[in-house]
Amino acid sequence: PIEACRESVAPTGSTITRVLPDGPRRSDGSLAFISGACVYLPPGYATSGLRYPVVHVLHGGGGDQADWVTFGNIRAILDRAYAADPRRAVIAVISDGRSGQWYDYENRKFLIESYVLDHLVPYVDRHFRTIPDRSARAVVGLSNGGYGAMHFAAKRPDLFTAAGGMSSNLGARTLSGLGADGAVHHQ
């Protein structure tokens, strides 16, 4: 993730950068989340003064925040959308979901859901020129990230106006060990 998301400006003018927002802690003070997110800023962001909608992009199981940059070609996809119509410009935020588990563990070992929804979303609105409103915020994901996108949108409709999933692992809620609230129950 560090290499894939290090600060870089493309010939098109788009930027990829990595941010390290703080988040929830365990009782011993250690991190209960995986720190970091890759952020795509559209061409012209540095000079436009405009505010942009945000799409939060979730990776699949076994992945990390760099997957959409390295393997998903998110920069090229969003740069092409911008070139076709600059009104399609967005900020994309690709967070790290602890190998694609987009929920809070019941034992509080990992609080990925809390990190993204309660820490990362507000951080992005404070540090980038977003349109800080649910009407301009979406969440999408692949596989376990697709499950995560649906999970986040269902739990926090106040944050997201749209959600989408690709090959979404929607059966994750029926896996053994999940409680009625979707939290993982470890024996």
CSV table of C-alpha atoms in Angstrom, one decimal:
chain,number,residue,atom,x,y,z
A,1,PRO,CA,0.0,0.0,0.0
A,2,ILE,CA,2.7,2.5,0.8
A,3,GLU,CA,4.3,2.2,-2.6
A,4,ALA,CA,1.1,2.0,-4.7
A,5,CYS,CA,-0.4,5.0,-2.9
A,6,ARG,CA,2.7,7.2,-2.5
A,7,GLU,CA,2.2,10.7,-3.8
A,8,SER,CA,2.2,10.8,-7.5
A,9,VAL,CA,0.8,13.1,-10.2
A,10,ALA,CA,-0.2,11.6,-13.5
A,11,PRO,CA,0.3,13.3,-16.9
A,12,THR,CA,-3.4,13.8,-16.9
A,13,GLY,CA,-3.1,15.9,-13.7
A,14,SER,CA,-4.8,13.4,-11.3
A,15,THR,CA,-3.1,12.7,-8.0
A,16,ILE,CA,-2.9,9.6,-5.8
A,17,THR,CA,-1.9,10.2,-2.2
A,18,ARG,CA,-1.9,8.2,1.0
A,19,VAL,CA,-3.4,9.5,4.2
A,20,LEU,CA,-3.2,8.0,7.7
A,21,PRO,CA,-6.2,9.1,9.7
A,22,ASP,CA,-6.4,8.0,13.3
A,23,GLY,CA,-9.2,5.7,14.5
A,24,PRO,CA,-10.6,3.5,17.2
A,25,ARG,CA,-8.3,2.0,19.8
A,26,ARG,CA,-8.4,-1.2,21.9
A,27,SER,CA,-8.5,-0.9,25.6
A,28,ASP,CA,-4.7,-1.2,25.7
A,29,GLY,CA,-4.4,1.8,23.3
A,30,SER,CA,-3.3,-0.2,20.3
A,31,LEU,CA,-4.9,0.4,16.9
A,32,ALA,CA,-8.2,-1.5,16.3
A,33,PHE,CA,-8.0,-0.8,12.6
A,34,ILE,CA,-5.5,-0.8,9.7
A,35,SER,CA,-4.3,2.7,9.2
A,36,GLY,CA,-4.3,4.3,5.9
A,37,ALA,CA,-6.3,5.1,2.7
A,38,CYS,CA,-5.3,5.8,-0.8
A,39,VAL,CA,-7.0,9.0,-2.1
A,40,TYR,CA,-7.5,9.8,-5.8
A,41,LEU,CA,-7.9,13.5,-6.6
A,42,PRO,CA,-9.1,14.3,-10.1
A,43,PRO,CA,-7.3,16.4,-12.7
A,44,GLY,CA,-7.3,20.0,-11.8
A,45,TYR,CA,-8.1,19.4,-8.1
A,46,ALA,CA,-5.0,21.4,-7.0
A,47,THR,CA,-6.0,24.6,-8.8
A,48,SER,CA,-9.8,24.4,-9.4
A,49,GLY,CA,-11.1,25.5,-5.9
A,50,LEU,CA,-14.1,23.2,-6.7
A,51,ARG,CA,-15.8,20.8,-4.3
A,52,TYR,CA,-16.2,17.2,-5.4
A,53,PRO,CA,-18.4,14.2,-4.7
A,54,VAL,CA,-16.7,11.3,-3.0
A,55,VAL,CA,-16.9,7.6,-3.7
A,56,HIS,CA,-15.5,5.2,-1.0
A,57,VAL,CA,-14.1,2.1,-2.7
A,58,LEU,CA,-13.7,-1.2,-0.8
A,59,HIS,CA,-11.4,-4.0,-1.7
A,60,GLY,CA,-12.1,-7.7,-1.6
A,61,GLY,CA,-11.0,-10.4,0.8
A,62,GLY,CA,-7.2,-10.9,1.0
A,63,GLY,CA,-6.7,-7.4,-0.4
A,64,ASP,CA,-5.6,-4.1,0.8
A,65,GLN,CA,-6.0,-0.4,0.0
A,66,ALA,CA,-3.6,-0.6,-2.9
A,67,ASP,CA,-5.5,-3.2,-4.8
A,68,TRP,CA,-7.8,-0.7,-6.7
A,69,VAL,CA,-4.7,1.4,-7.6
A,70,THR,CA,-2.4,-1.5,-8.6
A,71,PHE,CA,-4.8,-4.1,-10.0
A,72,GLY,CA,-8.1,-2.2,-10.6
A,73,ASN,CA,-6.6,0.7,-12.5
A,74,ILE,CA,-8.9,3.1,-10.7
A,75,ARG,CA,-6.8,6.1,-11.8
A,76,ALA,CA,-7.1,5.3,-15.5
A,77,ILE,CA,-10.8,4.6,-15.1
A,78,LEU,CA,-11.5,7.9,-13.3
A,79,ASP,CA,-9.2,9.9,-15.6
A,80,ARG,CA,-11.0,8.6,-18.6
A,81,ALA,CA,-14.4,9.5,-17.1
A,82,TYR,CA,-13.1,13.0,-16.4
A,83,ALA,CA,-11.7,13.4,-19.9
A,84,ALA,CA,-15.1,12.3,-21.4
A,85,ASP,CA,-16.9,14.8,-19.1
A,86,PRO,CA,-15.2,16.9,-16.4
A,87,ARG,CA,-18.6,17.0,-14.5
A,88,ARG,CA,-17.8,13.3,-13.7
A,89,ALA,CA,-14.9,14.3,-11.5
A,90,VAL,CA,-14.8,12.6,-8.1
A,91,ILE,CA,-12.6,12.0,-5.2
A,92,ALA,CA,-12.1,8.3,-4.6
A,93,VAL,CA,-11.1,7.0,-1.1
A,94,ILE,CA,-9.8,3.5,-0.9
A,95,SER,CA,-9.5,2.3,2.7
A,96,ASP,CA,-7.9,-0.8,4.1
A,97,GLY,CA,-10.4,-3.3,5.5
A,98,ARG,CA,-8.2,-5.8,7.2
A,99,SER,CA,-8.2,-8.3,4.4
A,100,GLY,CA,-11.7,-7.4,3.3
A,101,GLN,CA,-13.6,-7.8,6.6
A,102,TRP,CA,-15.8,-4.7,6.6
A,103,TYR,CA,-17.4,-5.0,10.0
A,104,ASP,CA,-16.5,-4.5,13.7
A,105,TYR,CA,-15.5,-7.7,15.4
A,106,GLU,CA,-17.6,-8.4,18.5
A,107,ASN,CA,-14.4,-8.9,20.6
A,108,ARG,CA,-13.4,-5.4,19.4
A,109,LYS,CA,-10.1,-6.7,18.1
A,110,PHE,CA,-10.8,-5.0,14.8
A,111,LEU,CA,-13.2,-2.1,14.4
A,112,ILE,CA,-13.0,-1.6,10.6
A,113,GLU,CA,-16.6,-0.5,10.2
A,114,SER,CA,-16.2,2.1,13.0
A,115,TYR,CA,-12.9,3.3,11.4
A,116,VAL,CA,-14.4,3.9,8.0
A,117,LEU,CA,-17.8,5.3,9.0
A,118,ASP,CA,-16.9,7.3,12.1
A,119,HIS,CA,-13.3,8.3,11.4
A,120,LEU,CA,-12.3,8.1,7.7
A,121,VAL,CA,-15.5,9.7,6.2
A,122,PRO,CA,-15.3,12.8,8.5
A,123,TYR,CA,-11.5,13.0,8.0
A,124,VAL,CA,-11.9,13.1,4.2
A,125,ASP,CA,-14.6,15.8,4.5
A,126,ARG,CA,-12.3,17.9,6.8
A,127,HIS,CA,-9.0,17.5,4.7
A,128,PHE,CA,-10.2,17.5,1.1
A,129,ARG,CA,-12.6,19.8,-0.8
A,130,THR,CA,-15.5,17.4,-0.8
A,131,ILE,CA,-19.2,18.1,-1.0
A,132,PRO,CA,-19.7,17.0,2.7
A,133,ASP,CA,-23.3,15.7,2.3
A,134,ARG,CA,-24.8,12.2,1.8
A,135,SER,CA,-26.2,13.4,-1.6
A,136,ALA,CA,-22.6,13.5,-2.9
A,137,ARG,CA,-21.2,10.4,-1.2
A,138,ALA,CA,-21.3,6.8,-2.5
A,139,VAL,CA,-19.8,3.5,-1.5
A,140,VAL,CA,-18.8,0.6,-3.8
A,141,GLY,CA,-16.8,-2.6,-3.5
A,142,LEU,CA,-15.7,-5.8,-4.9
A,143,SER,CA,-16.5,-9.3,-3.4
A,144,ASN,CA,-16.2,-8.8,0.4
A,145,GLY,CA,-16.0,-5.1,-0.4
A,146,GLY,CA,-19.3,-5.4,-2.2
A,147,TYR,CA,-20.8,-6.9,1.0
A,148,GLY,CA,-19.1,-4.1,2.9
A,149,ALA,CA,-20.6,-1.4,0.7
A,150,MET,CA,-24.1,-2.8,1.1
A,151,HIS,CA,-23.5,-3.2,4.9
A,152,PHE,CA,-22.3,0.4,5.3
A,153,ALA,CA,-25.1,1.8,3.2
A,154,ALA,CA,-27.8,-0.2,5.1
A,155,LYS,CA,-26.4,0.8,8.5
A,156,ARG,CA,-25.7,4.4,7.7
A,157,PRO,CA,-28.1,5.7,5.1
A,158,ASP,CA,-27.4,9.2,6.6
A,159,LEU,CA,-23.8,8.9,5.0
A,160,PHE,CA,-24.4,7.4,1.5
A,161,THR,CA,-26.8,8.2,-1.2
A,162,ALA,CA,-25.8,5.2,-3.3
A,163,ALA,CA,-24.1,1.9,-2.9
A,164,GLY,CA,-22.9,-0.7,-5.4
A,165,GLY,CA,-21.2,-4.0,-5.4
A,166,MET,CA,-19.3,-6.1,-8.0
A,167,SER,CA,-19.4,-9.9,-7.4
A,168,SER,CA,-20.6,-9.0,-3.9
A,169,ASN,CA,-20.2,-11.6,-1.2
A,170,LEU,CA,-23.7,-10.9,0.2
A,171,GLY,CA,-23.8,-14.4,1.7
A,172,ALA,CA,-21.3,-13.2,4.3
A,173,ARG,CA,-24.1,-12.3,6.7
A,174,THR,CA,-25.2,-15.9,6.7
A,175,LEU,CA,-21.8,-17.4,7.5
A,176,SER,CA,-21.5,-19.2,10.8
A,177,GLY,CA,-20.2,-17.0,13.6
A,178,LEU,CA,-22.1,-13.8,12.5
A,179,GLY,CA,-24.7,-12.6,14.9
A,180,ALA,CA,-28.0,-10.8,14.0
A,181,ASP,CA,-26.2,-7.5,13.9
A,182,GLY,CA,-23.5,-8.8,11.5
A,183,ALA,CA,-20.8,-8.7,14.1
A,184,VAL,CA,-18.4,-11.6,14.2
A,185,HIS,CA,-18.7,-13.9,17.2
A,186,HIS,CA,-15.4,-15.6,18.0
A,187,GLN,CA,-15.3,-18.5,20.4
